[in-house]
mmCIF file of N, CA and C in Angstrom:
data_model
loop_
_atom_site.group_PDB
_atom_site.id
_atom_site.type_symbol
_atom_site.label_atom_id
_atom_site.label_comp_id
_atom_site.label_asym_id
_atom_site.label_seq_id
_atom_site.Cartn_x
_atom_site.Cartn_y
_atom_site.Cartn_z
ATOM 1 N N UNK A 1 50.139 -25.446 69.895
ATOM 2 C CA UNK A 1 51.073 -25.101 70.583
ATOM 3 C C UNK A 1 50.722 -23.252 70.034
ATOM 4 N N UNK A 2 50.917 -22.813 70.783
ATOM 5 C CA UNK A 2 50.535 -20.969 71.068
ATOM 6 C C UNK A 2 51.951 -20.451 70.101
ATOM 7 N N UNK A 3 51.908 -19.642 69.251
ATOM 8 C CA UNK A 3 52.850 -19.165 68.344
ATOM 9 C C UNK A 3 53.787 -18.451 69.692
ATOM 10 N N UNK A 4 53.246 -17.887 70.105
ATOM 11 C CA UNK A 4 54.256 -17.105 71.144
ATOM 12 C C UNK A 4 55.263 -17.856 71.873
ATOM 13 N N UNK A 5 55.078 -19.346 71.715
ATOM 14 C CA UNK A 5 55.877 -20.282 72.592
ATOM 15 C C UNK A 5 56.489 -20.821 71.647
ATOM 16 N N UNK A 6 56.661 -20.441 70.295
ATOM 17 C CA UNK A 6 57.347 -21.312 69.289
ATOM 18 C C UNK A 6 58.932 -20.449 69.411
ATOM 19 N N UNK A 7 59.766 -21.381 69.113
ATOM 20 C CA UNK A 7 61.149 -21.761 68.815
ATOM 21 C C UNK A 7 61.643 -21.573 67.266
ATOM 22 N N UNK A 8 61.677 -20.305 66.772
ATOM 23 C CA UNK A 8 61.904 -20.257 65.088
ATOM 24 C C UNK A 8 63.423 -19.996 64.850
ATOM 25 N N UNK A 9 64.065 -20.671 63.721
ATOM 26 C CA UNK A 9 64.837 -20.281 63.033
ATOM 27 C C UNK A 9 64.781 -20.048 61.493
ATOM 28 N N UNK A 10 65.811 -18.588 61.331
ATOM 29 C CA UNK A 10 65.199 -18.236 59.810
ATOM 30 C C UNK A 10 66.579 -18.318 59.040
ATOM 31 N N UNK A 11 67.020 -19.162 57.892
ATOM 32 C CA UNK A 11 68.080 -19.199 57.254
ATOM 33 C C UNK A 11 67.876 -18.460 56.079
ATOM 34 N N UNK A 12 68.307 -17.023 55.640
ATOM 35 C CA UNK A 12 68.498 -16.371 54.589
ATOM 36 C C UNK A 12 69.395 -15.654 54.826
ATOM 37 N N UNK A 13 69.634 -15.996 52.892
ATOM 38 C CA UNK A 13 71.117 -14.256 53.175
ATOM 39 C C UNK A 13 70.731 -13.473 52.424
ATOM 40 N N UNK A 14 69.723 -12.954 52.093
ATOM 41 C CA UNK A 14 69.046 -11.492 52.032
ATOM 42 C C UNK A 14 69.186 -10.716 53.160
ATOM 43 N N UNK A 15 70.001 -9.317 53.123
ATOM 44 C CA UNK A 15 69.799 -9.120 54.510
ATOM 45 C C UNK A 15 68.512 -8.294 54.841
ATOM 46 N N UNK A 16 67.859 -7.564 53.493
ATOM 47 C CA UNK A 16 66.237 -7.374 54.013
ATOM 48 C C UNK A 16 64.857 -8.366 54.070
ATOM 49 N N UNK A 17 65.525 -9.194 53.582
ATOM 50 C CA UNK A 17 64.355 -10.470 54.084
ATOM 51 C C UNK A 17 64.565 -10.999 55.222
ATOM 52 N N UNK A 18 65.720 -11.195 55.619
ATOM 53 C CA UNK A 18 66.174 -11.789 57.240
ATOM 54 C C UNK A 18 65.660 -10.361 58.315
ATOM 55 N N UNK A 19 65.823 -9.189 57.907
ATOM 56 C CA UNK A 19 65.423 -8.568 59.077
ATOM 57 C C UNK A 19 64.064 -8.172 59.073
ATOM 58 N N UNK A 20 63.313 -8.190 57.839
ATOM 59 C CA UNK A 20 61.744 -8.339 58.171
ATOM 60 C C UNK A 20 61.203 -9.604 58.650
ATOM 61 N N UNK A 21 61.751 -11.025 58.051
ATOM 62 C CA UNK A 21 61.292 -11.973 58.745
ATOM 63 C C UNK A 21 61.872 -12.280 60.804
ATOM 64 N N UNK A 22 62.768 -11.305 60.857
ATOM 65 C CA UNK A 22 63.020 -11.238 62.562
ATOM 66 C C UNK A 22 62.144 -10.116 62.945
ATOM 67 N N UNK A 23 61.922 -9.245 62.215
ATOM 68 C CA UNK A 23 61.121 -7.974 62.774
ATOM 69 C C UNK A 23 59.480 -8.495 62.878
ATOM 70 N N UNK A 24 59.029 -9.618 62.248
ATOM 71 C CA UNK A 24 57.829 -10.022 62.477
ATOM 72 C C UNK A 24 57.618 -10.916 63.537
ATOM 73 N N UNK A 25 58.803 -11.772 63.741
ATOM 74 C CA UNK A 25 58.924 -12.983 64.636
ATOM 75 C C UNK A 25 59.101 -12.347 66.121
ATOM 76 N N UNK A 26 59.921 -11.731 65.821
ATOM 77 C CA UNK A 26 60.461 -10.853 67.397
ATOM 78 C C UNK A 26 59.410 -9.664 67.934
ATOM 79 N N UNK A 27 59.160 -8.553 67.166
ATOM 80 C CA UNK A 27 58.346 -7.748 67.446
ATOM 81 C C UNK A 27 56.864 -7.701 67.241
ATOM 82 N N UNK A 28 56.804 -8.377 65.923
ATOM 83 C CA UNK A 28 55.074 -8.538 66.011
ATOM 84 C C UNK A 28 54.590 -9.695 66.441
ATOM 85 N N UNK A 29 55.132 -10.566 66.353
ATOM 86 C CA UNK A 29 54.623 -11.828 67.079
ATOM 87 C C UNK A 29 54.628 -11.985 68.504
ATOM 88 N N UNK A 30 56.065 -11.793 68.820
ATOM 89 C CA UNK A 30 56.553 -12.319 69.932
ATOM 90 C C UNK A 30 57.029 -13.600 70.192
ATOM 91 N N UNK A 31 57.574 -14.465 69.408
ATOM 92 C CA UNK A 31 57.957 -15.615 69.705
ATOM 93 C C UNK A 31 58.646 -15.773 70.765
ATOM 94 N N UNK A 32 59.053 -16.843 71.260
ATOM 95 C CA UNK A 32 59.510 -17.100 72.409
ATOM 96 C C UNK A 32 61.520 -17.230 71.827
ATOM 97 N N UNK A 33 62.007 -17.613 71.126
ATOM 98 C CA UNK A 33 63.120 -17.343 70.721
ATOM 99 C C UNK A 33 63.093 -17.469 69.125
ATOM 100 N N UNK A 34 64.095 -16.281 68.055
ATOM 101 C CA UNK A 34 63.870 -16.508 67.111
ATOM 102 C C UNK A 34 65.689 -16.652 66.659
ATOM 103 N N UNK A 35 66.429 -16.986 66.176
ATOM 104 C CA UNK A 35 67.735 -17.532 65.789
ATOM 105 C C UNK A 35 67.786 -17.317 63.915
ATOM 106 N N UNK A 36 68.684 -16.514 63.791
ATOM 107 C CA UNK A 36 68.715 -16.133 62.385
ATOM 108 C C UNK A 36 70.082 -16.082 62.107
ATOM 109 N N UNK A 37 70.598 -16.852 60.548
ATOM 110 C CA UNK A 37 71.742 -16.851 60.439
ATOM 111 C C UNK A 37 71.499 -17.038 58.748
ATOM 112 N N UNK A 38 72.769 -16.495 57.795
ATOM 113 C CA UNK A 38 72.595 -16.433 56.204
ATOM 114 C C UNK A 38 73.112 -17.491 55.687
ATOM 115 N N UNK A 39 73.054 -18.943 56.313
ATOM 116 C CA UNK A 39 73.495 -19.620 55.493
ATOM 117 C C UNK A 39 73.414 -21.104 56.421
ATOM 118 N N UNK A 40 73.604 -22.412 56.008
ATOM 119 C CA UNK A 40 73.140 -23.750 56.528
ATOM 120 C C UNK A 40 74.321 -23.860 57.466
ATOM 121 N N UNK A 41 75.987 -23.439 56.948
ATOM 122 C CA UNK A 41 77.100 -23.931 57.690
ATOM 123 C C UNK A 41 76.429 -22.849 59.380
ATOM 124 N N UNK A 42 76.329 -22.082 58.916
ATOM 125 C CA UNK A 42 75.988 -20.986 60.421
ATOM 126 C C UNK A 42 75.388 -21.412 61.448
ATOM 127 N N UNK A 43 73.804 -22.517 60.640
ATOM 128 C CA UNK A 43 72.433 -22.684 60.994
ATOM 129 C C UNK A 43 73.249 -23.865 62.401
ATOM 130 N N UNK A 44 73.886 -24.928 61.688
ATOM 131 C CA UNK A 44 74.662 -26.076 61.922
ATOM 132 C C UNK A 44 75.860 -25.585 63.146
ATOM 133 N N UNK A 45 76.387 -24.878 62.997
ATOM 134 C CA UNK A 45 77.423 -24.823 63.571
ATOM 135 C C UNK A 45 76.852 -24.086 64.845
ATOM 136 N N UNK A 46 75.740 -23.172 64.916
ATOM 137 C CA UNK A 46 74.905 -22.573 66.645
ATOM 138 C C UNK A 46 74.365 -24.116 66.874
ATOM 139 N N UNK A 47 73.613 -24.826 65.969
ATOM 140 C CA UNK A 47 73.219 -25.920 66.330
ATOM 141 C C UNK A 47 73.855 -27.170 67.545
ATOM 142 N N UNK A 48 75.085 -27.236 67.128
ATOM 143 C CA UNK A 48 76.293 -28.009 67.542
ATOM 144 C C UNK A 48 76.787 -27.241 69.080
ATOM 145 N N UNK A 49 76.651 -26.338 69.274
ATOM 146 C CA UNK A 49 76.798 -25.150 70.639
ATOM 147 C C UNK A 49 75.990 -25.653 71.662
ATOM 148 N N UNK A 50 77.081 -25.104 72.580
ATOM 149 C CA UNK A 50 75.808 -25.562 74.156
ATOM 150 C C UNK A 50 74.980 -24.065 73.880
ATOM 151 N N UNK A 51 74.888 -23.512 73.551
ATOM 152 C CA UNK A 51 73.945 -22.295 73.639
ATOM 153 C C UNK A 51 72.456 -22.426 72.543
ATOM 154 N N UNK A 52 72.552 -23.606 71.937
ATOM 155 C CA UNK A 52 71.898 -23.984 71.057
ATOM 156 C C UNK A 52 70.229 -24.603 71.574
ATOM 157 N N UNK A 53 69.036 -24.386 71.312
ATOM 158 C CA UNK A 53 67.757 -24.504 71.389
ATOM 159 C C UNK A 53 67.159 -25.261 70.116
ATOM 160 N N UNK A 54 66.419 -26.775 70.776
ATOM 161 C CA UNK A 54 65.933 -27.488 69.347
ATOM 162 C C UNK A 54 64.498 -26.570 68.672
ATOM 163 N N UNK A 55 64.662 -26.049 67.405
ATOM 164 C CA UNK A 55 63.780 -25.124 66.797
ATOM 165 C C UNK A 55 62.157 -25.609 66.739
ATOM 166 N N UNK A 56 61.038 -25.172 66.679
ATOM 167 C CA UNK A 56 60.175 -25.841 66.450
ATOM 168 C C UNK A 56 59.421 -25.598 65.158
ATOM 169 N N UNK A 57 60.337 -24.903 63.984
ATOM 170 C CA UNK A 57 59.910 -24.201 62.917
ATOM 171 C C UNK A 57 61.522 -23.570 62.471
ATOM 172 N N UNK A 58 61.377 -24.349 60.918
ATOM 173 C CA UNK A 58 63.088 -23.478 60.286
ATOM 174 C C UNK A 58 61.850 -22.672 59.070
ATOM 175 N N UNK A 59 62.390 -21.631 58.943
ATOM 176 C CA UNK A 59 61.944 -20.950 57.923
ATOM 177 C C UNK A 59 63.386 -21.132 56.818
ATOM 178 N N UNK A 60 63.377 -21.639 55.835
ATOM 179 C CA UNK A 60 64.548 -22.045 54.937
ATOM 180 C C UNK A 60 64.317 -21.223 53.584
ATOM 181 N N UNK A 61 64.958 -20.219 53.074
ATOM 182 C CA UNK A 61 65.223 -19.569 51.666
ATOM 183 C C UNK A 61 65.768 -20.772 50.889
ATOM 184 N N UNK A 62 65.402 -20.706 49.601
ATOM 185 C CA UNK A 62 66.084 -22.080 48.955
ATOM 186 C C UNK A 62 67.698 -21.595 48.024
ATOM 187 N N UNK A 63 67.516 -20.416 47.779
ATOM 188 C CA UNK A 63 68.561 -20.261 46.923
ATOM 189 C C UNK A 63 69.426 -19.145 47.782
ATOM 190 N N UNK A 64 70.428 -20.179 48.122
ATOM 191 C CA UNK A 64 71.559 -19.635 49.101
ATOM 192 C C UNK A 64 72.738 -20.160 48.599
ATOM 193 N N UNK A 65 73.848 -19.302 48.815
ATOM 194 C CA UNK A 65 74.893 -19.582 48.022
ATOM 195 C C UNK A 65 75.765 -20.744 48.624
ATOM 196 N N UNK A 66 76.681 -21.548 48.270
ATOM 197 C CA UNK A 66 77.564 -22.824 48.893
ATOM 198 C C UNK A 66 76.508 -24.029 48.927
ATOM 199 N N UNK A 67 75.609 -23.462 49.427
ATOM 200 C CA UNK A 67 74.640 -24.793 50.037
ATOM 201 C C UNK A 67 73.177 -24.253 49.788
ATOM 202 N N UNK A 68 72.172 -24.901 48.904
ATOM 203 C CA UNK A 68 70.722 -24.205 48.792
ATOM 204 C C UNK A 68 70.090 -24.902 49.851
ATOM 205 N N UNK A 69 68.675 -24.722 49.578
ATOM 206 C CA UNK A 69 67.711 -24.967 50.798
ATOM 207 C C UNK A 69 67.582 -26.221 50.672
ATOM 208 N N UNK A 70 67.369 -27.135 49.515
ATOM 209 C CA UNK A 70 67.329 -28.678 49.489
ATOM 210 C C UNK A 70 68.479 -29.214 49.994
ATOM 211 N N UNK A 71 69.521 -28.805 50.063
ATOM 212 C CA UNK A 71 70.502 -29.521 50.602
ATOM 213 C C UNK A 71 70.627 -29.427 52.448
ATOM 214 N N UNK A 72 70.340 -27.917 52.775
ATOM 215 C CA UNK A 72 70.234 -28.034 54.338
ATOM 216 C C UNK A 72 69.019 -28.767 54.795
ATOM 217 N N UNK A 73 67.793 -29.004 54.125
ATOM 218 C CA UNK A 73 66.773 -29.530 54.455
ATOM 219 C C UNK A 73 67.311 -31.323 54.397
ATOM 220 N N UNK A 74 68.333 -31.764 53.558
ATOM 221 C CA UNK A 74 68.534 -33.002 53.631
ATOM 222 C C UNK A 74 69.245 -33.341 55.205
ATOM 223 N N UNK A 75 70.060 -32.372 55.764
ATOM 224 C CA UNK A 75 70.969 -32.539 56.459
ATOM 225 C C UNK A 75 70.130 -32.164 58.115
ATOM 226 N N UNK A 76 68.880 -31.264 57.135
ATOM 227 C CA UNK A 76 68.094 -31.354 58.998
ATOM 228 C C UNK A 76 67.655 -32.618 59.000
ATOM 229 N N UNK A 77 66.886 -33.190 58.292
ATOM 230 C CA UNK A 77 66.199 -34.479 58.245
ATOM 231 C C UNK A 77 67.073 -35.325 58.422
ATOM 232 N N UNK A 78 68.309 -35.484 58.796
ATOM 233 C CA UNK A 78 69.080 -36.621 58.662
ATOM 234 C C UNK A 78 69.482 -36.400 60.706
ATOM 235 N N UNK A 79 69.350 -35.265 60.874
ATOM 236 C CA UNK A 79 69.303 -34.938 62.741
ATOM 237 C C UNK A 79 68.139 -35.233 63.238
ATOM 238 N N UNK A 80 68.501 -36.344 64.181
ATOM 239 C CA UNK A 80 67.029 -36.569 65.109
ATOM 240 C C UNK A 80 66.925 -35.838 66.188
ATOM 241 N N UNK A 81 67.685 -34.871 66.432
ATOM 242 C CA UNK A 81 67.134 -34.070 67.339
ATOM 243 C C UNK A 81 66.062 -32.910 66.835
ATOM 244 N N UNK A 82 66.235 -33.231 65.378
ATOM 245 C CA UNK A 82 65.132 -32.187 64.800
ATOM 246 C C UNK A 82 63.831 -33.042 63.982
ATOM 247 N N UNK A 83 63.715 -33.832 64.284
ATOM 248 C CA UNK A 83 62.504 -34.498 63.930
ATOM 249 C C UNK A 83 61.734 -33.896 63.722
ATOM 250 N N UNK A 84 60.718 -33.367 64.908
ATOM 251 C CA UNK A 84 59.230 -32.821 64.751
ATOM 252 C C UNK A 84 59.817 -31.420 64.213
ATOM 253 N N UNK A 85 61.070 -31.047 64.142
ATOM 254 C CA UNK A 85 60.730 -29.641 63.378
ATOM 255 C C UNK A 85 60.494 -29.588 61.987
ATOM 256 N N UNK A 86 59.365 -28.725 61.784
ATOM 257 C CA UNK A 86 58.696 -28.320 60.685
ATOM 258 C C UNK A 86 59.368 -27.412 59.820
ATOM 259 N N UNK A 87 59.963 -27.796 58.301
ATOM 260 C CA UNK A 87 60.968 -26.661 57.864
ATOM 261 C C UNK A 87 60.184 -26.260 56.728
ATOM 262 N N UNK A 88 59.952 -24.846 56.393
ATOM 263 C CA UNK A 88 59.260 -24.435 55.556
ATOM 264 C C UNK A 88 59.784 -23.741 54.551
ATOM 265 N N UNK A 89 60.001 -23.755 53.254
ATOM 266 C CA UNK A 89 60.548 -22.936 52.099
ATOM 267 C C UNK A 89 59.922 -21.571 52.384
ATOM 268 N N UNK A 90 60.840 -20.678 51.972
ATOM 269 C CA UNK A 90 60.680 -19.676 51.563
ATOM 270 C C UNK A 90 61.559 -19.005 50.219
ATOM 271 N N UNK A 91 60.657 -18.978 49.074
ATOM 272 C CA UNK A 91 61.368 -18.659 48.368
ATOM 273 C C UNK A 91 60.379 -17.627 47.054
ATOM 274 N N UNK A 92 60.960 -17.112 46.143
ATOM 275 C CA UNK A 92 60.244 -16.281 44.955
ATOM 276 C C UNK A 92 59.720 -17.359 43.817
ATOM 277 N N UNK A 93 60.420 -18.803 43.995
ATOM 278 C CA UNK A 93 60.465 -19.336 42.690
ATOM 279 C C UNK A 93 59.073 -20.506 42.967
ATOM 280 N N UNK A 94 57.861 -19.933 42.552
ATOM 281 C CA UNK A 94 56.413 -20.521 43.017
ATOM 282 C C UNK A 94 55.794 -20.922 41.818
ATOM 283 N N UNK A 95 56.433 -21.604 40.785
ATOM 284 C CA UNK A 95 56.115 -22.069 39.922
ATOM 285 C C UNK A 95 55.558 -23.972 40.130
ATOM 286 N N UNK A 96 54.851 -23.953 39.322
ATOM 287 C CA UNK A 96 54.350 -25.565 39.618
ATOM 288 C C UNK A 96 55.532 -26.456 39.557
ATOM 289 N N UNK A 97 56.791 -26.449 38.547
ATOM 290 C CA UNK A 97 57.388 -27.258 38.472
ATOM 291 C C UNK A 97 58.601 -26.933 40.171
ATOM 292 N N UNK A 98 58.261 -25.974 40.770
ATOM 293 C CA UNK A 98 59.232 -25.592 41.767
ATOM 294 C C UNK A 98 58.457 -26.043 43.029
ATOM 295 N N UNK A 99 56.627 -26.236 42.959
ATOM 296 C CA UNK A 99 56.274 -26.582 43.905
ATOM 297 C C UNK A 99 56.369 -28.309 44.233
ATOM 298 N N UNK A 100 56.330 -28.770 43.081
ATOM 299 C CA UNK A 100 56.649 -30.424 43.121
ATOM 300 C C UNK A 100 58.095 -30.540 43.170
ATOM 301 N N UNK A 101 58.765 -29.798 43.080
ATOM 302 C CA UNK A 101 60.254 -30.094 43.666
ATOM 303 C C UNK A 101 60.048 -30.353 45.278
ATOM 304 N N UNK A 102 59.628 -29.005 45.739
ATOM 305 C CA UNK A 102 59.580 -28.743 47.223
ATOM 306 C C UNK A 102 59.144 -29.869 47.909
ATOM 307 N N UNK A 103 57.792 -30.447 47.470
ATOM 308 C CA UNK A 103 57.089 -31.660 48.092
ATOM 309 C C UNK A 103 57.818 -32.895 48.250
ATOM 310 N N UNK A 104 58.570 -32.813 47.033
ATOM 311 C CA UNK A 104 58.962 -34.106 46.474
ATOM 312 C C UNK A 104 60.322 -34.404 47.486
ATOM 313 N N UNK A 105 61.031 -33.407 47.904
ATOM 314 C CA UNK A 105 62.031 -32.869 48.850
ATOM 315 C C UNK A 105 62.009 -33.053 50.275
ATOM 316 N N UNK A 106 60.693 -32.859 50.939
ATOM 317 C CA UNK A 106 60.302 -33.150 51.981
ATOM 318 C C UNK A 106 59.609 -31.830 52.914
ATOM 319 N N UNK A 107 59.771 -30.722 52.777
ATOM 320 C CA UNK A 107 59.472 -29.355 52.991
ATOM 321 C C UNK A 107 58.030 -29.531 53.369
ATOM 322 N N UNK A 108 57.349 -29.057 54.487
ATOM 323 C CA UNK A 108 56.426 -28.880 54.965
ATOM 324 C C UNK A 108 55.354 -28.140 54.914
ATOM 325 N N UNK A 109 55.968 -27.026 53.769
ATOM 326 C CA UNK A 109 55.262 -26.497 53.398
ATOM 327 C C UNK A 109 56.159 -25.054 53.104
ATOM 328 N N UNK A 110 55.232 -23.838 51.946
ATOM 329 C CA UNK A 110 55.956 -22.592 51.215
ATOM 330 C C UNK A 110 55.081 -21.543 51.604
ATOM 331 N N UNK A 111 56.580 -20.629 51.678
ATOM 332 C CA UNK A 111 55.922 -19.175 52.164
ATOM 333 C C UNK A 111 56.291 -18.092 50.705
ATOM 334 N N UNK A 112 55.925 -18.024 50.003
ATOM 335 C CA UNK A 112 56.610 -17.149 48.692
ATOM 336 C C UNK A 112 56.751 -15.617 49.002
ATOM 337 N N UNK A 113 57.863 -15.455 48.309
ATOM 338 C CA UNK A 113 58.460 -14.180 48.487
ATOM 339 C C UNK A 113 57.478 -13.148 47.418
ATOM 340 N N UNK A 114 57.380 -11.878 47.522
ATOM 341 C CA UNK A 114 57.711 -11.020 48.980
ATOM 342 C C UNK A 114 56.619 -12.197 49.930
ATOM 343 N N UNK A 115 56.891 -12.174 51.519
ATOM 344 C CA UNK A 115 56.195 -12.328 52.593
ATOM 345 C C UNK A 115 55.162 -11.605 52.680
ATOM 346 N N UNK A 116 53.562 -12.138 53.209
ATOM 347 C CA UNK A 116 52.648 -11.599 53.170
ATOM 348 C C UNK A 116 52.055 -11.298 53.890
ATOM 349 N N UNK A 117 52.424 -10.176 54.389
ATOM 350 C CA UNK A 117 52.642 -9.678 56.121
ATOM 351 C C UNK A 117 51.687 -9.898 56.772
ATOM 352 N N UNK A 118 50.557 -9.301 55.901
ATOM 353 C CA UNK A 118 48.931 -9.669 56.576
ATOM 354 C C UNK A 118 48.438 -10.518 57.259
ATOM 355 N N UNK A 119 49.048 -11.681 56.163
ATOM 356 C CA UNK A 119 48.748 -13.096 56.408
ATOM 357 C C UNK A 119 49.626 -14.030 57.951
ATOM 358 N N UNK A 120 50.873 -13.457 57.598
ATOM 359 C CA UNK A 120 51.904 -14.049 58.146
ATOM 360 C C UNK A 120 52.321 -14.687 59.727
ATOM 361 N N UNK A 121 51.139 -14.125 60.504
ATOM 362 C CA UNK A 121 50.960 -14.494 62.001
ATOM 363 C C UNK A 121 49.724 -16.013 61.463
ATOM 364 N N UNK A 122 48.894 -15.853 61.058
ATOM 365 C CA UNK A 122 47.926 -16.667 60.798
ATOM 366 C C UNK A 122 48.507 -17.974 60.085
ATOM 367 N N UNK A 123 49.247 -17.840 59.120
ATOM 368 C CA UNK A 123 50.051 -18.687 58.369
ATOM 369 C C UNK A 123 50.862 -19.469 59.360
ATOM 370 N N UNK A 124 51.562 -19.119 60.348
ATOM 371 C CA UNK A 124 52.916 -19.467 60.956
ATOM 372 C C UNK A 124 52.015 -20.434 62.279
ATOM 373 N N UNK A 125 50.796 -20.037 62.914
ATOM 374 C CA UNK A 125 49.967 -20.260 64.028
ATOM 375 C C UNK A 125 49.336 -21.665 63.145
ATOM 376 N N UNK A 126 48.974 -22.128 61.984
ATOM 377 C CA UNK A 126 48.712 -22.992 61.108
ATOM 378 C C UNK A 126 49.609 -23.927 61.012
ATOM 379 N N UNK A 127 50.903 -23.347 60.363
ATOM 380 C CA UNK A 127 52.045 -24.316 60.349
ATOM 381 C C UNK A 127 52.324 -25.240 61.669
ATOM 382 N N UNK A 128 52.664 -24.426 62.768
ATOM 383 C CA UNK A 128 52.763 -24.896 63.831
ATOM 384 C C UNK A 128 51.739 -26.008 64.498
ATOM 385 N N UNK A 129 50.779 -25.837 64.293
ATOM 386 C CA UNK A 129 49.594 -26.969 64.527
ATOM 387 C C UNK A 129 49.075 -28.037 63.502
ATOM 388 N N UNK A 130 50.260 -28.169 62.743
ATOM 389 C CA UNK A 130 50.613 -29.630 61.859
ATOM 390 C C UNK A 130 49.904 -29.201 60.580
ATOM 391 N N UNK A 131 49.488 -28.395 60.208
ATOM 392 C CA UNK A 131 48.949 -27.689 58.826
ATOM 393 C C UNK A 131 50.077 -27.533 57.874
ATOM 394 N N UNK A 132 49.609 -27.989 56.577
ATOM 395 C CA UNK A 132 51.064 -27.486 55.474
ATOM 396 C C UNK A 132 50.578 -26.118 54.716
ATOM 397 N N UNK A 133 51.382 -25.639 54.402
ATOM 398 C CA UNK A 133 50.849 -24.737 54.193
ATOM 399 C C UNK A 133 51.633 -24.185 52.649
ATOM 400 N N UNK A 134 50.664 -24.297 51.647
ATOM 401 C CA UNK A 134 51.539 -23.629 50.536
ATOM 402 C C UNK A 134 51.147 -22.681 49.775
ATOM 403 N N UNK A 135 51.519 -21.506 50.423
ATOM 404 C CA UNK A 135 51.122 -20.073 50.068
ATOM 405 C C UNK A 135 51.839 -19.446 48.639
ATOM 406 N N UNK A 136 51.425 -19.766 47.558
ATOM 407 C CA UNK A 136 51.969 -18.944 46.335
ATOM 408 C C UNK A 136 51.189 -17.959 45.973
ATOM 409 N N UNK A 137 50.113 -17.139 46.646
ATOM 410 C CA UNK A 137 49.589 -16.131 46.375
ATOM 411 C C UNK A 137 48.229 -16.465 45.751
#
């Protein structure tokens, strides 16, 4: 898949990180569609709306209020329309126990915070072509 054809969802509660990811996706990479929200509940409300589209990729923060990234991943995996959606954890928690937990939970990869802007486009291209990226620096 060409990266510019991607439909990406970002779930991130930190406004700065959310704006950075949106800017990279929309302004730099020019993905087909980008939807961003601060919580899983907002994402699922949007997903159930008539204006929603099926994302190819979800960039999911792990430390979110009310419902963490692990819980949101479980809900995503229960949705048949999201079977082929790649879900990448985005977190600053990149110690070995964190990596083990993320892999065991079923994430398709990890992008460590802070995001490596110079590598971001190449990493997303690899992810959308089926690779698992576990970028811990």
